Amino acid sequence: MIHAATLVHDDVIDDSDLRRHVSTVHRRWNTETSVLFGDYLFSRAFHLAATTGDAEACRLIGRATNRTCEGELNQIGARLEQSVSERDYFRVVQGKTAQLFSVSCRLGARAGGASERLQSQLSLFGGRLGIAFQIADDVLDLTETQESTGKDSANDLANHRMTLPILRALRLGSAEERERIRGLLFSADASDQRVLRESGVLQRGIESAQQSCERFAERAVRCLRQFPDSEERRLLELVAGYSAHRSE
């Protein structure tokens, strides 16, 4: 529910038209409705958490939500900064995406009666899974169409975001290519963004980012080695694999 709330608000921030193959809330109705609906989902989630009587669970959910909002604020602040580094990127991802994955896994383990050690391992699994998921999302934004993903394509380019594929392209490109990438990325002309999307140096950046995505998924799976072989463990391993190789 908290994740859904963040998506509703994200779509307003990005002025997106589609989410999961249907019109976004603010397109279907209006911005005011979208903001209030996202707020309602947040408050409803916290109300449900409070009814469990588990104060620690409420604290964990609150902390993760705070960090998610901080990550989004950091991303907005970096939107027009041309000096964004990979460290800055991962700081945003750690807050914006990894926190919710991490707390979800920890709370599942907590509800199942797992020890603190195993809760921590699943929390680490979730955090690494979240990073892999976000990198994959950034790759898909550049490689897939609106029809396949069910949401706006090239949205990061339209919003001038320095995602990992872009950062890797800047790192791998020549001085001339780096200057061209920056000029195209920060252009308001949609045709310039198409040129960037189809450039060879960006393709190299995409490949490098995808490799990092797969490494984070593998690191997530390694966190599960302390758990006995079981159907549940195999399902989590499949989730990690899917997150790194998904097409939508």
JSON list of C-alpha atoms in Angstrom, two decimals:
[
{"chain": "A", "resi": 1, "resn": "MET", "atom": "CA", "xyz": [0.00, 0.00, 0.00]},
{"chain": "A", "resi": 2, "resn": "ILE", "atom": "CA", "xyz": [2.87, 2.39, 0.81]},
{"chain": "A", "resi": 3, "resn": "HIS", "atom": "CA", "xyz": [4.55, 1.41, -2.46]},
{"chain": "A", "resi": 4, "resn": "ALA", "atom": "CA", "xyz": [1.31, 2.17, -4.33]},
{"chain": "A", "resi": 5, "resn": "ALA", "atom": "CA", "xyz": [1.16, 5.57, -2.62]},
{"chain": "A", "resi": 6, "resn": "THR", "atom": "CA", "xyz": [4.69, 6.40, -3.77]},
{"chain": "A", "resi": 7, "resn": "LEU", "atom": "CA", "xyz": [3.79, 5.45, -7.35]},
{"chain": "A", "resi": 8, "resn": "VAL", "atom": "CA", "xyz": [0.71, 7.67, -7.32]},
{"chain": "A", "resi": 9, "resn": "HIS", "atom": "CA", "xyz": [2.83, 10.60, -6.15]},
{"chain": "A", "resi": 10, "resn": "ASP", "atom": "CA", "xyz": [5.68, 9.71, -8.55]},
{"chain": "A", "resi": 11, "resn": "ASP", "atom": "CA", "xyz": [3.30, 9.91, -11.49]},
{"chain": "A", "resi": 12, "resn": "VAL", "atom": "CA", "xyz": [2.32, 13.44, -10.47]},
{"chain": "A", "resi": 13, "resn": "ILE", "atom": "CA", "xyz": [5.96, 14.49, -10.08]},
{"chain": "A", "resi": 14, "resn": "ASP", "atom": "CA", "xyz": [6.89, 13.00, -13.48]},
{"chain": "A", "resi": 15, "resn": "ASP", "atom": "CA", "xyz": [3.62, 14.05, -15.18]},
{"chain": "A", "resi": 16, "resn": "SER", "atom": "CA", "xyz": [3.27, 10.46, -16.43]},
{"chain": "A", "resi": 17, "resn": "ASP", "atom": "CA", "xyz": [0.37, 9.33, -18.60]},
{"chain": "A", "resi": 18, "resn": "LEU", "atom": "CA", "xyz": [0.39, 5.57, -17.97]},
{"chain": "A", "resi": 19, "resn": "ARG", "atom": "CA", "xyz": [1.00, 3.15, -15.12]},
{"chain": "A", "resi": 20, "resn": "ARG", "atom": "CA", "xyz": [0.55, -0.59, -15.61]},
{"chain": "A", "resi": 21, "resn": "HIS", "atom": "CA", "xyz": [-1.19, -0.09, -18.95]},
{"chain": "A", "resi": 22, "resn": "VAL", "atom": "CA", "xyz": [-3.88, 2.24, -17.59]},
{"chain": "A", "resi": 23, "resn": "SER", "atom": "CA", "xyz": [-4.14, 6.01, -17.19]},
{"chain": "A", "resi": 24, "resn": "THR", "atom": "CA", "xyz": [-2.45, 7.42, -14.12]},
{"chain": "A", "resi": 25, "resn": "VAL", "atom": "CA", "xyz": [-4.68, 8.78, -11.36]},
{"chain": "A", "resi": 26, "resn": "HIS", "atom": "CA", "xyz": [-3.98, 12.43, -12.16]},
{"chain": "A", "resi": 27, "resn": "ARG", "atom": "CA", "xyz": [-4.70, 11.81, -15.87]},
{"chain": "A", "resi": 28, "resn": "ARG", "atom": "CA", "xyz": [-7.91, 9.92, -15.13]},
{"chain": "A", "resi": 29, "resn": "TRP", "atom": "CA", "xyz": [-9.10, 12.53, -12.62]},
{"chain": "A", "resi": 30, "resn": "ASN", "atom": "CA", "xyz": [-6.84, 15.43, -11.64]},
{"chain": "A", "resi": 31, "resn": "THR", "atom": "CA", "xyz": [-3.71, 16.34, -9.67]},
{"chain": "A", "resi": 32, "resn": "GLU", "atom": "CA", "xyz": [-5.61, 17.23, -6.51]},
{"chain": "A", "resi": 33, "resn": "THR", "atom": "CA", "xyz": [-7.32, 13.83, -6.44]},
{"chain": "A", "resi": 34, "resn": "SER", "atom": "CA", "xyz": [-4.03, 12.06, -7.11]},
{"chain": "A", "resi": 35, "resn": "VAL", "atom": "CA", "xyz": [-2.17, 13.80, -4.29]},
{"chain": "A", "resi": 36, "resn": "LEU", "atom": "CA", "xyz": [-4.98, 13.20, -1.81]},
{"chain": "A", "resi": 37, "resn": "PHE", "atom": "CA", "xyz": [-5.36, 9.57, -2.88]},
{"chain": "A", "resi": 38, "resn": "GLY", "atom": "CA", "xyz": [-1.64, 8.98, -2.37]},
{"chain": "A", "resi": 39, "resn": "ASP", "atom": "CA", "xyz": [-1.90, 10.61, 1.06]},
{"chain": "A", "resi": 40, "resn": "TYR", "atom": "CA", "xyz": [-4.87, 8.38, 1.88]},
{"chain": "A", "resi": 41, "resn": "LEU", "atom": "CA", "xyz": [-2.91, 5.24, 0.97]},
{"chain": "A", "resi": 42, "resn": "PHE", "atom": "CA", "xyz": [-0.06, 6.35, 3.23]},
{"chain": "A", "resi": 43, "resn": "SER", "atom": "CA", "xyz": [-2.36, 7.08, 6.17]},
{"chain": "A", "resi": 44, "resn": "ARG", "atom": "CA", "xyz": [-4.34, 3.88, 5.62]},
{"chain": "A", "resi": 45, "resn": "ALA", "atom": "CA", "xyz": [-1.15, 1.82, 5.65]},
{"chain": "A", "resi": 46, "resn": "PHE", "atom": "CA", "xyz": [0.01, 3.39, 8.91]},
{"chain": "A", "resi": 47, "resn": "HIS", "atom": "CA", "xyz": [-3.43, 2.88, 10.45]},
{"chain": "A", "resi": 48, "resn": "LEU", "atom": "CA", "xyz": [-3.37, -0.82, 9.54]},
{"chain": "A", "resi": 49, "resn": "ALA", "atom": "CA", "xyz": [0.15, -1.16, 10.95]},
{"chain": "A", "resi": 50, "resn": "ALA", "atom": "CA", "xyz": [-0.98, 0.45, 14.20]},
{"chain": "A", "resi": 51, "resn": "THR", "atom": "CA", "xyz": [-3.81, -2.06, 14.60]},
{"chain": "A", "resi": 52, "resn": "THR", "atom": "CA", "xyz": [-1.26, -4.89, 14.87]},
{"chain": "A", "resi": 53, "resn": "GLY", "atom": "CA", "xyz": [-0.06, -3.56, 18.21]},
{"chain": "A", "resi": 54, "resn": "ASP", "atom": "CA", "xyz": [3.54, -4.11, 17.06]},
{"chain": "A", "resi": 55, "resn": "ALA", "atom": "CA", "xyz": [5.31, -0.85, 17.87]},
{"chain": "A", "resi": 56, "resn": "GLU", "atom": "CA", "xyz": [8.60, -2.03, 16.35]},
{"chain": "A", "resi": 57, "resn": "ALA", "atom": "CA", "xyz": [6.90, -2.84, 13.05]},
{"chain": "A", "resi": 58, "resn": "CYS", "atom": "CA", "xyz": [5.36, 0.64, 13.02]},
{"chain": "A", "resi": 59, "resn": "ARG", "atom": "CA", "xyz": [8.77, 2.17, 13.71]},
{"chain": "A", "resi": 60, "resn": "LEU", "atom": "CA", "xyz": [10.38, 0.21, 10.88]},
{"chain": "A", "resi": 61, "resn": "ILE", "atom": "CA", "xyz": [7.64, 1.17, 8.43]},
{"chain": "A", "resi": 62, "resn": "GLY", "atom": "CA", "xyz": [7.86, 4.82, 9.45]},
{"chain": "A", "resi": 63, "resn": "ARG", "atom": "CA", "xyz": [11.64, 4.90, 9.08]},
{"chain": "A", "resi": 64, "resn": "ALA", "atom": "CA", "xyz": [11.51, 3.24, 5.66]},
{"chain": "A", "resi": 65, "resn": "THR", "atom": "CA", "xyz": [8.85, 5.66, 4.45]},
{"chain": "A", "resi": 66, "resn": "ASN", "atom": "CA", "xyz": [10.88, 8.64, 5.69]},
{"chain": "A", "resi": 67, "resn": "ARG", "atom": "CA", "xyz": [13.94, 7.40, 3.82]},
{"chain": "A", "resi": 68, "resn": "THR", "atom": "CA", "xyz": [11.90, 6.77, 0.69]},
{"chain": "A", "resi": 69, "resn": "CYS", "atom": "CA", "xyz": [10.71, 10.38, 0.73]},
{"chain": "A", "resi": 70, "resn": "GLU", "atom": "CA", "xyz": [14.26, 11.59, 1.39]},
{"chain": "A", "resi": 71, "resn": "GLY", "atom": "CA", "xyz": [15.44, 9.58, -1.61]},
{"chain": "A", "resi": 72, "resn": "GLU", "atom": "CA", "xyz": [12.81, 11.17, -3.84]},
{"chain": "A", "resi": 73, "resn": "LEU", "atom": "CA", "xyz": [13.76, 14.65, -2.59]},
{"chain": "A", "resi": 74, "resn": "ASN", "atom": "CA", "xyz": [17.42, 13.92, -3.33]},
{"chain": "A", "resi": 75, "resn": "GLN", "atom": "CA", "xyz": [16.47, 12.77, -6.82]},
{"chain": "A", "resi": 76, "resn": "ILE", "atom": "CA", "xyz": [14.45, 15.92, -7.49]},
{"chain": "A", "resi": 77, "resn": "GLY", "atom": "CA", "xyz": [17.31, 18.05, -6.22]},
{"chain": "A", "resi": 78, "resn": "ALA", "atom": "CA", "xyz": [19.74, 16.28, -8.55]},
{"chain": "A", "resi": 79, "resn": "ARG", "atom": "CA", "xyz": [17.49, 16.50, -11.61]},
{"chain": "A", "resi": 80, "resn": "LEU", "atom": "CA", "xyz": [19.24, 19.48, -13.18]},
{"chain": "A", "resi": 81, "resn": "GLU", "atom": "CA", "xyz": [22.66, 18.84, -11.67]},
{"chain": "A", "resi": 82, "resn": "GLN", "atom": "CA", "xyz": [25.15, 17.79, -14.33]},
{"chain": "A", "resi": 83, "resn": "SER", "atom": "CA", "xyz": [27.72, 16.76, -11.71]},
{"chain": "A", "resi": 84, "resn": "VAL", "atom": "CA", "xyz": [25.72, 13.80, -10.33]},
{"chain": "A", "resi": 85, "resn": "SER", "atom": "CA", "xyz": [27.99, 10.83, -9.52]},
{"chain": "A", "resi": 86, "resn": "GLU", "atom": "CA", "xyz": [27.31, 7.12, -9.23]},
{"chain": "A", "resi": 87, "resn": "ARG", "atom": "CA", "xyz": [27.60, 7.57, -5.48]},
{"chain": "A", "resi": 88, "resn": "ASP", "atom": "CA", "xyz": [24.78, 10.14, -5.64]},
{"chain": "A", "resi": 89, "resn": "TYR", "atom": "CA", "xyz": [22.72, 7.77, -7.77]},
{"chain": "A", "resi": 90, "resn": "PHE", "atom": "CA", "xyz": [23.07, 4.86, -5.36]},
{"chain": "A", "resi": 91, "resn": "ARG", "atom": "CA", "xyz": [22.30, 7.13, -2.41]},
{"chain": "A", "resi": 92, "resn": "VAL", "atom": "CA", "xyz": [18.97, 7.97, -4.06]},
{"chain": "A", "resi": 93, "resn": "VAL", "atom": "CA", "xyz": [18.25, 4.33, -4.89]},
{"chain": "A", "resi": 94, "resn": "GLN", "atom": "CA", "xyz": [19.11, 3.20, -1.36]},
{"chain": "A", "resi": 95, "resn": "GLY", "atom": "CA", "xyz": [16.50, 5.60, -0.05]},
{"chain": "A", "resi": 96, "resn": "LYS", "atom": "CA", "xyz": [13.89, 5.61, -2.76]},
{"chain": "A", "resi": 97, "resn": "THR", "atom": "CA", "xyz": [13.59, 1.91, -3.61]},
{"chain": "A", "resi": 98, "resn": "ALA", "atom": "CA", "xyz": [15.81, -0.31, -1.48]},
{"chain": "A", "resi": 99, "resn": "GLN", "atom": "CA", "xyz": [14.27, 0.79, 1.83]},
{"chain": "A", "resi": 100, "resn": "LEU", "atom": "CA", "xyz": [10.76, -0.42, 1.01]},
{"chain": "A", "resi": 101, "resn": "PHE", "atom": "CA", "xyz": [12.04, -3.75, -0.31]},
{"chain": "A", "resi": 102, "resn": "SER", "atom": "CA", "xyz": [14.21, -4.15, 2.77]},
{"chain": "A", "resi": 103, "resn": "VAL", "atom": "CA", "xyz": [11.52, -3.40, 5.35]},
{"chain": "A", "resi": 104, "resn": "SER", "atom": "CA", "xyz": [9.01, -5.61, 3.53]},
{"chain": "A", "resi": 105, "resn": "CYS", "atom": "CA", "xyz": [11.35, -8.59, 3.77]},
{"chain": "A", "resi": 106, "resn": "ARG", "atom": "CA", "xyz": [12.25, -7.86, 7.39]},
{"chain": "A", "resi": 107, "resn": "LEU", "atom": "CA", "xyz": [8.60, -7.56, 8.44]},
{"chain": "A", "resi": 108, "resn": "GLY", "atom": "CA", "xyz": [7.74, -10.81, 6.69]},
{"chain": "A", "resi": 109, "resn": "ALA", "atom": "CA", "xyz": [10.52, -12.56, 8.60]},
{"chain": "A", "resi": 110, "resn": "ARG", "atom": "CA", "xyz": [9.44, -10.88, 11.83]},
{"chain": "A", "resi": 111, "resn": "ALA", "atom": "CA", "xyz": [5.83, -11.98, 11.38]},
{"chain": "A", "resi": 112, "resn": "GLY", "atom": "CA", "xyz": [7.06, -15.52, 10.74]},
{"chain": "A", "resi": 113, "resn": "GLY", "atom": "CA", "xyz": [8.98, -15.63, 14.02]},
{"chain": "A", "resi": 114, "resn": "ALA", "atom": "CA", "xyz": [12.48, -15.56, 12.52]},
{"chain": "A", "resi": 115, "resn": "SER", "atom": "CA", "xyz": [15.46, -14.73, 14.71]},
{"chain": "A", "resi": 116, "resn": "GLU", "atom": "CA", "xyz": [16.97, -11.25, 14.62]},
{"chain": "A", "resi": 117, "resn": "ARG", "atom": "CA", "xyz": [19.91, -12.63, 12.64]},
{"chain": "A", "resi": 118, "resn": "LEU", "atom": "CA", "xyz": [17.66, -14.07, 9.94]},
{"chain": "A", "resi": 119, "resn": "GLN", "atom": "CA", "xyz": [15.52, -10.93, 9.90]},
{"chain": "A", "resi": 120, "resn": "SER", "atom": "CA", "xyz": [18.69, -8.95, 9.20]},
{"chain": "A", "resi": 121, "resn": "GLN", "atom": "CA", "xyz": [19.67, -11.32, 6.39]},
{"chain": "A", "resi": 122, "resn": "LEU", "atom": "CA", "xyz": [16.28, -11.01, 4.74]},
{"chain": "A", "resi": 123, "resn": "SER", "atom": "CA", "xyz": [16.42, -7.24, 5.19]},
{"chain": "A", "resi": 124, "resn": "LEU", "atom": "CA", "xyz": [19.78, -7.23, 3.39]},
{"chain": "A", "resi": 125, "resn": "PHE", "atom": "CA", "xyz": [18.31, -9.48, 0.70]},
{"chain": "A", "resi": 126, "resn": "GLY", "atom": "CA", "xyz": [15.46, -7.01, 0.21]},
{"chain": "A", "resi": 127, "resn": "GLY", "atom": "CA", "xyz": [17.77, -4.01, 0.01]},
{"chain": "A", "resi": 128, "resn": "ARG", "atom": "CA", "xyz": [19.97, -5.60, -2.65]},
{"chain": "A", "resi": 129, "resn": "LEU", "atom": "CA", "xyz": [16.89, -6.82, -4.50]},
{"chain": "A", "resi": 130, "resn": "GLY", "atom": "CA", "xyz": [15.50, -3.28, -4.47]},
{"chain": "A", "resi": 131, "resn": "ILE", "atom": "CA", "xyz": [18.69, -1.89, -5.99]},
{"chain": "A", "resi": 132, "resn": "ALA", "atom": "CA", "xyz": [18.63, -4.54, -8.73]},
{"chain": "A", "resi": 133, "resn": "PHE", "atom": "CA", "xyz": [14.96, -3.77, -9.37]},
{"chain": "A", "resi": 134, "resn": "GLN", "atom": "CA", "xyz": [15.61, -0.03, -9.70]},
{"chain": "A", "resi": 135, "resn": "ILE", "atom": "CA", "xyz": [18.57, -0.45, -12.04]},
{"chain": "A", "resi": 136, "resn": "ALA", "atom": "CA", "xyz": [16.45, -2.77, -14.19]},
{"chain": "A", "resi": 137, "resn": "ASP", "atom": "CA", "xyz": [13.71, -0.12, -14.18]},
{"chain": "A", "resi": 138, "resn": "ASP", "atom": "CA", "xyz": [16.19, 2.49, -15.38]},
{"chain": "A", "resi": 139, "resn": "VAL", "atom": "CA", "xyz": [17.41, 0.17, -18.14]},
{"chain": "A", "resi": 140, "resn": "LEU", "atom": "CA", "xyz": [13.85, -0.62, -19.25]},
{"chain": "A", "resi": 141, "resn": "ASP", "atom": "CA", "xyz": [13.05, 3.08, -19.44]},
{"chain": "A", "resi": 142, "resn": "LEU", "atom": "CA", "xyz": [15.64, 3.33, -22.23]},
{"chain": "A", "resi": 143, "resn": "THR", "atom": "CA", "xyz": [15.20, 0.00, -23.98]},
{"chain": "A", "resi": 144, "resn": "GLU", "atom": "CA", "xyz": [11.52, -0.89, -23.94]},
{"chain": "A", "resi": 145, "resn": "THR", "atom": "CA", "xyz": [8.38, 0.68, -25.38]},
{"chain": "A", "resi": 146, "resn": "GLN", "atom": "CA", "xyz": [5.33, 2.06, -23.66]},
{"chain": "A", "resi": 147, "resn": "GLU", "atom": "CA", "xyz": [3.36, -0.93, -24.94]},
{"chain": "A", "resi": 148, "resn": "SER", "atom": "CA", "xyz": [5.67, -3.49, -23.32]},
{"chain": "A", "resi": 149, "resn": "THR", "atom": "CA", "xyz": [6.17, -1.78, -19.95]},
{"chain": "A", "resi": 150, "resn": "GLY", "atom": "CA", "xyz": [2.70, -0.30, -19.54]},
{"chain": "A", "resi": 151, "resn": "LYS", "atom": "CA", "xyz": [4.09, 3.12, -18.59]},
{"chain": "A", "resi": 152, "resn": "ASP", "atom": "CA", "xyz": [5.74, 6.10, -20.26]},
{"chain": "A", "resi": 153, "resn": "SER", "atom": "CA", "xyz": [9.01, 5.21, -21.97]},
{"chain": "A", "resi": 154, "resn": "ALA", "atom": "CA", "xyz": [12.13, 7.43, -21.91]},
{"chain": "A", "resi": 155, "resn": "ASN", "atom": "CA", "xyz": [10.60, 9.13, -18.88]},
{"chain": "A", "resi": 156, "resn": "ASP", "atom": "CA", "xyz": [14.00, 9.55, -17.24]},
{"chain": "A", "resi": 157, "resn": "LEU", "atom": "CA", "xyz": [15.34, 11.33, -20.32]},
{"chain": "A", "resi": 158, "resn": "ALA", "atom": "CA", "xyz": [12.31, 13.61, -20.44]},
{"chain": "A", "resi": 159, "resn": "ASN", "atom": "CA", "xyz": [12.93, 14.51, -16.80]},
{"chain": "A", "resi": 160, "resn": "HIS", "atom": "CA", "xyz": [16.72, 14.88, -17.28]},
{"chain": "A", "resi": 161, "resn": "ARG", "atom": "CA", "xyz": [17.55, 12.17, -14.74]},
{"chain": "A", "resi": 162, "resn": "MET", "atom": "CA", "xyz": [21.10, 10.91, -14.41]},
{"chain": "A", "resi": 163, "resn": "THR", "atom": "CA", "xyz": [20.31, 7.21, -14.09]},
{"chain": "A", "resi": 164, "resn": "LEU", "atom": "CA", "xyz": [22.96, 4.50, -13.99]},
{"chain": "A", "resi": 165, "resn": "PRO", "atom": "CA", "xyz": [22.91, 3.77, -17.76]},
{"chain": "A", "resi": 166, "resn": "ILE", "atom": "CA", "xyz": [23.51, 7.48, -18.45]},
{"chain": "A", "resi": 167, "resn": "LEU", "atom": "CA", "xyz": [26.25, 7.71, -15.82]},
{"chain": "A", "resi": 168, "resn": "ARG", "atom": "CA", "xyz": [27.98, 4.62, -17.23]},
{"chain": "A", "resi": 169, "resn": "ALA", "atom": "CA", "xyz": [27.75, 6.04, -20.76]},
{"chain": "A", "resi": 170, "resn": "LEU", "atom": "CA", "xyz": [29.43, 9.21, -19.51]},
{"chain": "A", "resi": 171, "resn": "ARG", "atom": "CA", "xyz": [32.15, 7.14, -17.86]},
{"chain": "A", "resi": 172, "resn": "LEU", "atom": "CA", "xyz": [32.74, 4.94, -20.89]},
{"chain": "A", "resi": 173, "resn": "GLY", "atom": "CA", "xyz": [32.50, 7.64, -23.56]},
{"chain": "A", "resi": 174, "resn": "SER", "atom": "CA", "xyz": [35.23, 9.86, -24.96]},
{"chain": "A", "resi": 175, "resn": "ALA", "atom": "CA", "xyz": [35.43, 13.52, -23.98]},
{"chain": "A", "resi": 176, "resn": "GLU", "atom": "CA", "xyz": [33.55, 14.40, -27.16]},
{"chain": "A", "resi": 177, "resn": "GLU", "atom": "CA", "xyz": [30.89, 11.77, -26.49]},
{"chain": "A", "resi": 178, "resn": "ARG", "atom": "CA", "xyz": [30.46, 12.95, -22.90]},
{"chain": "A", "resi": 179, "resn": "GLU", "atom": "CA", "xyz": [29.89, 16.51, -24.06]},
{"chain": "A", "resi": 180, "resn": "ARG", "atom": "CA", "xyz": [27.36, 15.32, -26.63]},
{"chain": "A", "resi": 181, "resn": "ILE", "atom": "CA", "xyz": [25.51, 13.18, -24.06]},
{"chain": "A", "resi": 182, "resn": "ARG", "atom": "CA", "xyz": [25.18, 16.10, -21.66]},
{"chain": "A", "resi": 183, "resn": "GLY", "atom": "CA", "xyz": [23.95, 18.39, -24.41]},
{"chain": "A", "resi": 184, "resn": "LEU", "atom": "CA", "xyz": [21.32, 15.91, -25.58]},
{"chain": "A", "resi": 185, "resn": "LEU", "atom": "CA", "xyz": [20.22, 14.90, -22.07]},
{"chain": "A", "resi": 186, "resn": "PHE", "atom": "CA", "xyz": [19.57, 18.45, -20.92]},
{"chain": "A", "resi": 187, "resn": "SER", "atom": "CA", "xyz": [17.90, 19.50, -24.16]},
{"chain": "A", "resi": 188, "resn": "ALA", "atom": "CA", "xyz": [14.17, 20.25, -24.12]},
{"chain": "A", "resi": 189, "resn": "ASP", "atom": "CA", "xyz": [13.86, 18.91, -27.67]},
{"chain": "A", "resi": 190, "resn": "ALA", "atom": "CA", "xyz": [12.31, 15.42, -27.74]},
{"chain": "A", "resi": 191, "resn": "SER", "atom": "CA", "xyz": [14.15, 14.62, -30.99]},
{"chain": "A", "resi": 192, "resn": "ASP", "atom": "CA", "xyz": [17.48, 15.18, -29.21]},
{"chain": "A", "resi": 193, "resn": "GLN", "atom": "CA", "xyz": [16.41, 12.67, -26.56]},
{"chain": "A", "resi": 194, "resn": "ARG", "atom": "CA", "xyz": [15.64, 10.13, -29.29]},
{"chain": "A", "resi": 195, "resn": "VAL", "atom": "CA", "xyz": [19.10, 10.65, -30.75]},
{"chain": "A", "resi": 196, "resn": "LEU", "atom": "CA", "xyz": [20.64, 10.01, -27.32]},
{"chain": "A", "resi": 197, "resn": "ARG", "atom": "CA", "xyz": [18.51, 6.93, -26.77]},
{"chain": "A", "resi": 198, "resn": "GLU", "atom": "CA", "xyz": [19.77, 5.41, -30.02]},
{"chain": "A", "resi": 199, "resn": "SER", "atom": "CA", "xyz": [23.44, 6.33, -29.61]},
{"chain": "A", "resi": 200, "resn": "GLY", "atom": "CA", "xyz": [26.12, 3.68, -29.45]},
{"chain": "A", "resi": 201, "resn": "VAL", "atom": "CA", "xyz": [27.74, 5.03, -26.30]},
{"chain": "A", "resi": 202, "resn": "LEU", "atom": "CA", "xyz": [24.42, 4.89, -24.44]},
{"chain": "A", "resi": 203, "resn": "GLN", "atom": "CA", "xyz": [24.04, 1.27, -25.51]},
{"chain": "A", "resi": 204, "resn": "ARG", "atom": "CA", "xyz": [27.38, 0.56, -23.84]},
{"chain": "A", "resi": 205, "resn": "GLY", "atom": "CA", "xyz": [26.15, 2.34, -20.73]},
{"chain": "A", "resi": 206, "resn": "ILE", "atom": "CA", "xyz": [22.99, 0.24, -20.75]},
{"chain": "A", "resi": 207, "resn": "GLU", "atom": "CA", "xyz": [25.00, -2.98, -21.00]},
{"chain": "A", "resi": 208, "resn": "SER", "atom": "CA", "xyz": [27.26, -1.93, -18.12]},
{"chain": "A", "resi": 209, "resn": "ALA", "atom": "CA", "xyz": [24.27, -0.98, -15.95]},
{"chain": "A", "resi": 210, "resn": "GLN", "atom": "CA", "xyz": [22.58, -4.30, -16.71]},
{"chain": "A", "resi": 211, "resn": "GLN", "atom": "CA", "xyz": [25.69, -6.13, -15.56]},
{"chain": "A", "resi": 212, "resn": "SER", "atom": "CA", "xyz": [25.56, -4.22, -12.26]},
{"chain": "A", "resi": 213, "resn": "CYS", "atom": "CA", "xyz": [21.89, -5.08, -11.94]},
{"chain": "A", "resi": 214, "resn": "GLU", "atom": "CA", "xyz": [22.64, -8.77, -12.29]},
{"chain": "A", "resi": 215, "resn": "ARG", "atom": "CA", "xyz": [25.45, -8.53, -9.74]},
{"chain": "A", "resi": 216, "resn": "PHE", "atom": "CA", "xyz": [23.13, -6.97, -7.16]},
{"chain": "A", "resi": 217, "resn": "ALA", "atom": "CA", "xyz": [20.59, -9.73, -7.81]},
{"chain": "A", "resi": 218, "resn": "GLU", "atom": "CA", "xyz": [23.31, -12.34, -7.29]},
{"chain": "A", "resi": 219, "resn": "ARG", "atom": "CA", "xyz": [24.40, -10.63, -4.06]},
{"chain": "A", "resi": 220, "resn": "ALA", "atom": "CA", "xyz": [20.78, -10.70, -2.91]},
{"chain": "A", "resi": 221, "resn": "VAL", "atom": "CA", "xyz": [20.58, -14.44, -3.53]},
{"chain": "A", "resi": 222, "resn": "ARG", "atom": "CA", "xyz": [23.76, -15.00, -1.51]},
{"chain": "A", "resi": 223, "resn": "CYS", "atom": "CA", "xyz": [21.94, -13.56, 1.52]},
{"chain": "A", "resi": 224, "resn": "LEU", "atom": "CA", "xyz": [19.63, -16.58, 1.38]},
{"chain": "A", "resi": 225, "resn": "ARG", "atom": "CA", "xyz": [22.39, -19.14, 1.92]},
{"chain": "A", "resi": 226, "resn": "GLN", "atom": "CA", "xyz": [21.81, -19.14, 5.67]},
{"chain": "A", "resi": 227, "resn": "PHE", "atom": "CA", "xyz": [18.29, -20.46, 5.09]},
{"chain": "A", "resi": 228, "resn": "PRO", "atom": "CA", "xyz": [17.60, -24.17, 4.52]},
{"chain": "A", "resi": 229, "resn": "ASP", "atom": "CA", "xyz": [16.74, -25.29, 1.01]},
{"chain": "A", "resi": 230, "resn": "SER", "atom": "CA", "xyz": [12.97, -24.94, 0.66]},
{"chain": "A", "resi": 231, "resn": "GLU", "atom": "CA", "xyz": [10.26, -23.92, -1.75]},
{"chain": "A", "resi": 232, "resn": "GLU", "atom": "CA", "xyz": [10.12, -20.49, -0.08]},
{"chain": "A", "resi": 233, "resn": "ARG", "atom": "CA", "xyz": [13.84, -19.93, -0.56]},
{"chain": "A", "resi": 234, "resn": "ARG", "atom": "CA", "xyz": [13.64, -21.02, -4.20]},
{"chain": "A", "resi": 235, "resn": "LEU", "atom": "CA", "xyz": [10.77, -18.60, -4.79]},
{"chain": "A", "resi": 236, "resn": "LEU", "atom": "CA", "xyz": [12.82, -15.72, -3.39]},
{"chain": "A", "resi": 237, "resn": "GLU", "atom": "CA", "xyz": [15.71, -16.74, -5.65]},
{"chain": "A", "resi": 238, "resn": "LEU", "atom": "CA", "xyz": [13.33, -16.69, -8.62]},
{"chain": "A", "resi": 239, "resn": "VAL", "atom": "CA", "xyz": [12.11, -13.23, -7.63]},
{"chain": "A", "resi": 240, "resn": "ALA", "atom": "CA", "xyz": [15.70, -11.98, -7.62]},
{"chain": "A", "resi": 241, "resn": "GLY", "atom": "CA", "xyz": [16.34, -13.47, -11.06]},
{"chain": "A", "resi": 242, "resn": "TYR", "atom": "CA", "xyz": [13.14, -12.00, -12.43]},
{"chain": "A", "resi": 243, "resn": "SER", "atom": "CA", "xyz": [13.96, -8.55, -11.05]},
{"chain": "A", "resi": 244, "resn": "ALA", "atom": "CA", "xyz": [17.24, -8.48, -12.96]},
{"chain": "A", "resi": 245, "resn": "HIS", "atom": "CA", "xyz": [15.86, -9.79, -16.26]},
{"chain": "A", "resi": 246, "resn": "ARG", "atom": "CA", "xyz": [12.29, -8.52, -16.39]},
{"chain": "A", "resi": 247, "resn": "SER", "atom": "CA", "xyz": [10.82, -6.91, -19.49]},
{"chain": "A", "resi": 248, "resn": "GLU", "atom": "CA", "xyz": [8.16, -4.76, -17.82]}
]
